[in-house]
Amino acid sequence: SYVLTQPPSVSVAPGKTARITCGGDRIGLKSVHWYQQKPGQAPVLVIYYDSDRPSGIPERFSASNSGNTATLTISRVEAGDEADFYCQVWDSDGDHGGVFGGGTKLTVV
Amino acid sequence: QVQLQKSGPGLVKPSETLSLTCSVSGGSISSYYWSWIRQPPGKGLEWIGYIHHSGNTKYSPSLKSRLTISVDTSKSQFSLRLSSVTAADTAVYYCARGVVVVAAREGHFDNWGQGTLVTVSS
């Protein structure tokens, strides 16, 4: 099945920019979606189709996808952004449906 | 805004069948792919499978032999049955609305219900 690789953790100071990567073989050819999961809560879709934001998601959240890496960028990071972030693609070449990365813990220090 | 409300036991004995139901409100059950996703304690997300209102299903290969997902459109509900459970099936189970383009083999999950921990233990 298709494998997505994320760094386990990313730390950033308030007001700075956080970047969370998601690596996969030719991931630039796939659509990548991103979810934010705060402790004890269900995941929330924050980016879909590589770079689109659902209504209600701040413009501070943006993303890109090219080559073997997709990147979620959070600008002007706030304490409330601290959460686990997961990238996701569809296993279009196999039979595994939704495939998630291992998740990245964003810590605002 | 569509809401998904899950019901089912939080404790299941080993070798028995885990059964969960998700009720959909605030929107139609048609035109989407209703999905189950789980998360073992302290770990990442795992897609389990989906069902379309037409009854078309797709299951994770690793669970396929033990898994049944069904839909009752008259009640706007879909259900999960996972047989012969072991401790490895202990997880928070989520139901979610899938936006899937089957022809393009592409999909994501735009609405999630609150998860419930299901523990497999005697």
mmCIF file of C-alpha atoms in Angstrom:
data_model
loop_
_atom_site.group_PDB
_atom_site.id
_atom_site.type_symbol
_atom_site.label_atom_id
_atom_site.label_comp_id
_atom_site.label_asym_id
_atom_site.label_seq_id
_atom_site.Cartn_x
_atom_site.Cartn_y
_atom_site.Cartn_z
ATOM 1 C CA SER A 1 0.000 0.000 0.000
ATOM 2 C CA TYR A 2 0.967 3.629 -0.419
ATOM 3 C CA VAL A 3 3.067 5.041 2.440
ATOM 4 C CA LEU A 4 2.985 8.609 3.744
ATOM 5 C CA THR A 5 5.821 9.810 5.983
ATOM 6 C CA GLN A 6 5.472 12.708 8.419
ATOM 7 C CA PRO A 7 7.901 13.998 11.053
ATOM 8 C CA PRO A 8 6.705 12.985 14.520
ATOM 9 C CA SER A 9 6.956 16.493 15.884
ATOM 10 C CA VAL A 10 7.397 20.121 14.914
ATOM 11 C CA SER A 11 7.944 22.975 17.341
ATOM 12 C CA VAL A 12 7.340 26.649 16.627
ATOM 13 C CA ALA A 13 7.181 29.891 18.585
ATOM 14 C CA PRO A 14 3.961 31.901 18.659
ATOM 15 C CA GLY A 15 3.684 34.287 15.730
ATOM 16 C CA LYS A 16 6.133 32.313 13.616
ATOM 17 C CA THR A 17 5.491 30.008 10.662
ATOM 18 C CA ALA A 18 5.172 26.243 11.023
ATOM 19 C CA ARG A 19 5.738 23.847 8.160
ATOM 20 C CA ILE A 20 4.690 20.201 8.341
ATOM 21 C CA THR A 21 5.787 17.878 5.583
ATOM 22 C CA CYS A 22 4.229 14.723 4.182
ATOM 23 C CA GLY A 23 6.418 12.545 2.004
ATOM 24 C CA GLY A 24 5.289 9.937 -0.504
ATOM 25 C CA ASP A 25 6.345 8.454 -3.812
ATOM 26 C CA ARG A 26 5.337 10.997 -6.476
ATOM 27 C CA ILE A 27 2.823 12.452 -4.071
ATOM 28 C CA GLY A 28 2.657 15.510 -6.324
ATOM 29 C CA LEU A 29 0.535 13.396 -8.665
ATOM 30 C CA LYS A 30 -2.058 12.789 -5.961
ATOM 31 C CA SER A 31 -4.511 15.012 -4.134
ATOM 32 C CA VAL A 32 -3.443 15.579 -0.541
ATOM 33 C CA HIS A 33 -5.760 16.434 2.330
ATOM 34 C CA TRP A 34 -4.835 17.640 5.821
ATOM 35 C CA TYR A 35 -6.580 17.181 9.154
ATOM 36 C CA GLN A 36 -6.067 18.849 12.525
ATOM 37 C CA GLN A 37 -6.825 16.811 15.643
ATOM 38 C CA LYS A 38 -6.818 18.431 19.059
ATOM 39 C CA PRO A 39 -6.631 16.241 22.183
ATOM 40 C CA GLY A 40 -9.807 14.304 22.812
ATOM 41 C CA GLN A 41 -11.471 15.581 19.659
ATOM 42 C CA ALA A 42 -12.266 14.219 16.228
ATOM 43 C CA PRO A 43 -10.053 15.274 13.318
ATOM 44 C CA VAL A 44 -11.101 18.357 11.385
ATOM 45 C CA LEU A 45 -10.410 18.834 7.682
ATOM 46 C CA VAL A 46 -8.268 21.943 7.252
ATOM 47 C CA ILE A 47 -7.013 21.526 3.667
ATOM 48 C CA TYR A 48 -8.426 19.477 0.791
ATOM 49 C CA TYR A 49 -7.342 18.944 -2.804
ATOM 50 C CA ASP A 50 -3.783 20.041 -2.019
ATOM 51 C CA SER A 51 -4.522 23.660 -1.130
ATOM 52 C CA ASP A 52 -8.251 24.401 -0.725
ATOM 53 C CA ARG A 53 -9.564 25.523 2.662
ATOM 54 C CA PRO A 54 -13.017 24.516 3.937
ATOM 55 C CA SER A 55 -15.187 27.359 5.130
ATOM 56 C CA GLY A 56 -14.274 28.420 8.635
ATOM 57 C CA ILE A 57 -10.607 27.497 8.356
ATOM 58 C CA PRO A 58 -8.367 30.577 8.772
ATOM 59 C CA GLU A 59 -6.331 31.838 5.849
ATOM 60 C CA ARG A 60 -3.267 31.244 8.013
ATOM 61 C CA PHE A 61 -3.530 27.605 6.924
ATOM 62 C CA SER A 62 -2.155 26.930 3.466
ATOM 63 C CA ALA A 63 -0.561 23.993 1.690
ATOM 64 C CA SER A 64 1.322 22.906 -1.390
ATOM 65 C CA ASN A 65 2.140 19.627 -3.105
ATOM 66 C CA SER A 66 4.901 18.831 -5.564
ATOM 67 C CA GLY A 67 7.324 16.059 -6.370
ATOM 68 C CA ASN A 68 7.628 13.709 -3.419
ATOM 69 C CA THR A 69 6.569 16.154 -0.698
ATOM 70 C CA ALA A 70 3.388 17.905 0.366
ATOM 71 C CA THR A 71 3.646 20.712 2.894
ATOM 72 C CA LEU A 72 1.152 22.250 5.293
ATOM 73 C CA THR A 73 2.062 25.792 6.296
ATOM 74 C CA ILE A 74 0.593 27.584 9.287
ATOM 75 C CA SER A 75 1.421 31.282 9.417
ATOM 76 C CA ARG A 76 1.340 33.472 12.520
ATOM 77 C CA VAL A 77 1.001 30.417 14.720
ATOM 78 C CA GLU A 78 -1.217 30.729 17.786
ATOM 79 C CA ALA A 79 -1.273 28.662 20.959
ATOM 80 C CA GLY A 80 -4.638 27.281 19.872
ATOM 81 C CA ASP A 81 -3.061 25.704 16.792
ATOM 82 C CA GLU A 82 -1.285 23.128 18.923
ATOM 83 C CA ALA A 83 -2.538 19.750 17.748
ATOM 84 C CA ASP A 84 -1.754 16.614 15.786
ATOM 85 C CA PHE A 85 -1.838 17.023 12.020
ATOM 86 C CA TYR A 86 -2.404 14.201 9.541
ATOM 87 C CA CYS A 87 -1.997 14.154 5.791
ATOM 88 C CA GLN A 88 -4.149 11.809 3.723
ATOM 89 C CA VAL A 89 -4.355 10.580 0.141
ATOM 90 C CA TRP A 90 -6.410 7.959 -1.639
ATOM 91 C CA ASP A 91 -4.594 4.782 -2.584
ATOM 92 C CA SER A 92 -5.476 5.138 -6.260
ATOM 93 C CA ASP A 93 -2.970 2.531 -7.400
ATOM 94 C CA GLY A 94 -3.922 -0.095 -4.852
ATOM 95 C CA ASP A 95 -6.946 -1.189 -2.934
ATOM 96 C CA HIS A 96 -6.416 0.526 0.379
ATOM 97 C CA GLY A 97 -8.836 3.426 0.076
ATOM 98 C CA GLY A 98 -7.930 6.234 2.443
ATOM 99 C CA VAL A 99 -4.286 6.319 3.525
ATOM 100 C CA PHE A 100 -3.100 8.506 6.389
ATOM 101 C CA GLY A 101 0.331 9.682 7.375
ATOM 102 C CA GLY A 102 1.564 8.822 10.843
ATOM 103 C CA GLY A 103 0.776 12.287 12.153
ATOM 104 C CA THR A 104 2.839 15.254 13.346
ATOM 105 C CA LYS A 105 2.520 16.783 16.785
ATOM 106 C CA LEU A 106 2.700 20.576 16.483
ATOM 107 C CA THR A 107 3.937 22.168 19.686
ATOM 108 C CA VAL A 108 3.747 25.908 20.203
ATOM 109 C CA VAL A 109 6.619 26.825 22.511
ATOM 110 C CA GLN B 1 -23.964 21.245 8.869
ATOM 111 C CA VAL B 2 -24.275 17.489 8.820
ATOM 112 C CA GLN B 3 -23.931 15.758 12.165
ATOM 113 C CA LEU B 4 -22.887 12.191 12.807
ATOM 114 C CA GLN B 5 -23.853 10.475 16.036
ATOM 115 C CA LYS B 6 -22.369 7.133 16.877
ATOM 116 C CA SER B 7 -23.854 4.445 19.084
ATOM 117 C CA GLY B 8 -22.651 1.062 20.277
ATOM 118 C CA PRO B 9 -20.972 -0.650 23.216
ATOM 119 C CA GLY B 10 -17.650 0.537 24.554
ATOM 120 C CA LEU B 11 -16.524 -2.916 25.641
ATOM 121 C CA VAL B 12 -16.406 -6.083 23.555
ATOM 122 C CA LYS B 13 -15.048 -9.489 24.534
ATOM 123 C CA PRO B 14 -12.294 -11.136 22.499
ATOM 124 C CA SER B 15 -13.545 -13.308 19.633
ATOM 125 C CA GLU B 16 -16.922 -11.545 19.650
ATOM 126 C CA THR B 17 -18.315 -9.040 17.141
ATOM 127 C CA LEU B 18 -17.924 -5.284 17.461
ATOM 128 C CA SER B 19 -21.023 -3.437 16.257
ATOM 129 C CA LEU B 20 -21.408 0.316 15.841
ATOM 130 C CA THR B 21 -24.061 2.463 14.196
ATOM 131 C CA CYS B 22 -23.740 6.030 12.975
ATOM 132 C CA SER B 23 -26.814 8.237 12.538
ATOM 133 C CA VAL B 24 -26.672 11.060 10.005
ATOM 134 C CA SER B 25 -28.649 14.249 10.597
ATOM 135 C CA GLY B 26 -28.729 17.711 9.087
ATOM 136 C CA GLY B 27 -28.102 16.420 5.594
ATOM 137 C CA SER B 28 -28.897 13.684 3.124
ATOM 138 C CA ILE B 29 -27.261 10.281 3.302
ATOM 139 C CA SER B 30 -27.275 10.214 -0.483
ATOM 140 C CA SER B 31 -24.375 11.181 -2.723
ATOM 141 C CA TYR B 32 -21.623 10.542 -0.207
ATOM 142 C CA TYR B 33 -19.477 7.646 0.931
ATOM 143 C CA TRP B 34 -20.015 6.973 4.607
ATOM 144 C CA SER B 35 -16.824 5.831 6.244
ATOM 145 C CA TRP B 36 -15.401 4.248 9.340
ATOM 146 C CA ILE B 37 -11.959 5.223 10.596
ATOM 147 C CA ARG B 38 -10.244 4.114 13.776
ATOM 148 C CA GLN B 39 -7.378 5.274 15.959
ATOM 149 C CA PRO B 40 -5.659 2.951 18.447
ATOM 150 C CA PRO B 41 -4.798 4.711 21.706
ATOM 151 C CA GLY B 42 -1.828 7.019 21.197
ATOM 152 C CA LYS B 43 -1.506 6.094 17.526
ATOM 153 C CA GLY B 44 -2.495 7.379 14.106
ATOM 154 C CA LEU B 45 -5.597 7.102 11.966
ATOM 155 C CA GLU B 46 -6.559 3.962 10.028
ATOM 156 C CA TRP B 47 -9.233 3.888 7.323
ATOM 157 C CA ILE B 48 -11.544 0.910 7.775
ATOM 158 C CA GLY B 49 -13.962 1.171 4.876
ATOM 159 C CA TYR B 50 -16.929 2.967 3.346
ATOM 160 C CA ILE B 51 -20.422 2.417 2.023
ATOM 161 C CA HIS B 52 -22.388 4.416 -0.518
ATOM 162 C CA HIS B 53 -26.142 4.896 -0.099
ATOM 163 C CA SER B 54 -26.535 2.537 -3.046
ATOM 164 C CA GLY B 55 -24.910 -0.202 -0.980
ATOM 165 C CA ASN B 56 -21.582 -0.173 -2.781
ATOM 166 C CA THR B 57 -18.779 -0.874 -0.307
ATOM 167 C CA LYS B 58 -15.006 -0.774 -0.143
ATOM 168 C CA TYR B 59 -13.043 -2.294 2.725
ATOM 169 C CA SER B 60 -9.488 -2.108 3.965
ATOM 170 C CA PRO B 61 -7.753 -5.284 2.729
ATOM 171 C CA SER B 62 -6.376 -5.937 6.210
ATOM 172 C CA LEU B 63 -9.888 -6.076 7.719
ATOM 173 C CA LYS B 64 -11.924 -7.300 4.776
ATOM 174 C CA SER B 65 -12.339 -10.871 5.966
ATOM 175 C CA ARG B 66 -13.898 -9.748 9.264
ATOM 176 C CA LEU B 67 -15.728 -6.607 8.201
ATOM 177 C CA THR B 68 -19.264 -5.753 7.137
ATOM 178 C CA ILE B 69 -20.520 -2.218 6.568
ATOM 179 C CA SER B 70 -24.203 -1.716 5.851
ATOM 180 C CA VAL B 71 -26.572 1.209 5.310
ATOM 181 C CA ASP B 72 -30.209 1.860 6.173
ATOM 182 C CA THR B 73 -31.230 4.877 4.106
ATOM 183 C CA SER B 74 -34.735 4.952 5.628
ATOM 184 C CA LYS B 75 -33.161 5.681 9.006
ATOM 185 C CA SER B 76 -30.178 7.673 7.662
ATOM 186 C CA GLN B 77 -27.862 5.260 9.419
ATOM 187 C CA PHE B 78 -24.863 3.176 8.511
ATOM 188 C CA SER B 79 -23.290 0.423 10.550
ATOM 189 C CA LEU B 80 -20.052 -1.405 11.162
ATOM 190 C CA ARG B 81 -19.647 -5.029 12.187
ATOM 191 C CA LEU B 82 -16.163 -6.382 12.879
ATOM 192 C CA SER B 83 -16.036 -10.037 13.838
ATOM 193 C CA SER B 84 -13.529 -12.108 15.813
ATOM 194 C CA VAL B 85 -12.066 -9.085 17.547
ATOM 195 C CA THR B 86 -8.805 -9.107 19.475
ATOM 196 C CA ALA B 87 -7.016 -6.582 21.655
ATOM 197 C CA ALA B 88 -5.485 -5.148 18.468
ATOM 198 C CA ASP B 89 -8.968 -3.871 17.536
ATOM 199 C CA THR B 90 -9.077 -1.649 20.628
ATOM 200 C CA ALA B 91 -9.356 1.887 19.279
ATOM 201 C CA VAL B 92 -11.373 5.054 19.083
ATOM 202 C CA TYR B 93 -13.793 4.480 16.215
ATOM 203 C CA TYR B 94 -14.980 7.400 14.107
ATOM 204 C CA CYS B 95 -17.710 7.632 11.519
ATOM 205 C CA ALA B 96 -17.129 10.213 8.818
ATOM 206 C CA ARG B 97 -18.604 11.542 5.598
ATOM 207 C CA GLY B 98 -16.428 10.699 2.631
ATOM 208 C CA VAL B 99 -16.247 12.816 -0.491
ATOM 209 C CA VAL B 100 -15.104 10.160 -2.952
ATOM 210 C CA VAL B 101 -14.685 10.352 -6.690
ATOM 211 C CA VAL B 102 -14.659 6.670 -7.546
ATOM 212 C CA ALA B 103 -13.669 7.112 -11.187
ATOM 213 C CA ALA B 104 -10.697 9.239 -10.160
ATOM 214 C CA ARG B 105 -9.881 6.996 -7.182
ATOM 215 C CA GLU B 106 -9.777 10.055 -4.973
ATOM 216 C CA GLY B 107 -11.409 10.878 -1.667
ATOM 217 C CA HIS B 108 -11.293 12.715 1.627
ATOM 218 C CA PHE B 109 -13.407 13.086 4.776
ATOM 219 C CA ASP B 110 -15.125 16.400 5.382
ATOM 220 C CA ASN B 111 -17.289 15.693 8.417
ATOM 221 C CA TRP B 112 -16.468 13.487 11.381
ATOM 222 C CA GLY B 113 -18.507 12.267 14.300
ATOM 223 C CA GLN B 114 -17.135 12.235 17.793
ATOM 224 C CA GLY B 115 -15.083 9.158 18.452
ATOM 225 C CA THR B 116 -15.825 6.490 21.008
ATOM 226 C CA LEU B 117 -13.242 4.216 22.551
ATOM 227 C CA VAL B 118 -14.084 0.581 22.004
ATOM 228 C CA THR B 119 -12.057 -1.707 24.224
ATOM 229 C CA VAL B 120 -11.633 -5.399 23.512
ATOM 230 C CA SER B 121 -11.170 -7.171 26.794
ATOM 231 C CA SER B 122 -12.590 -10.068 28.741
#
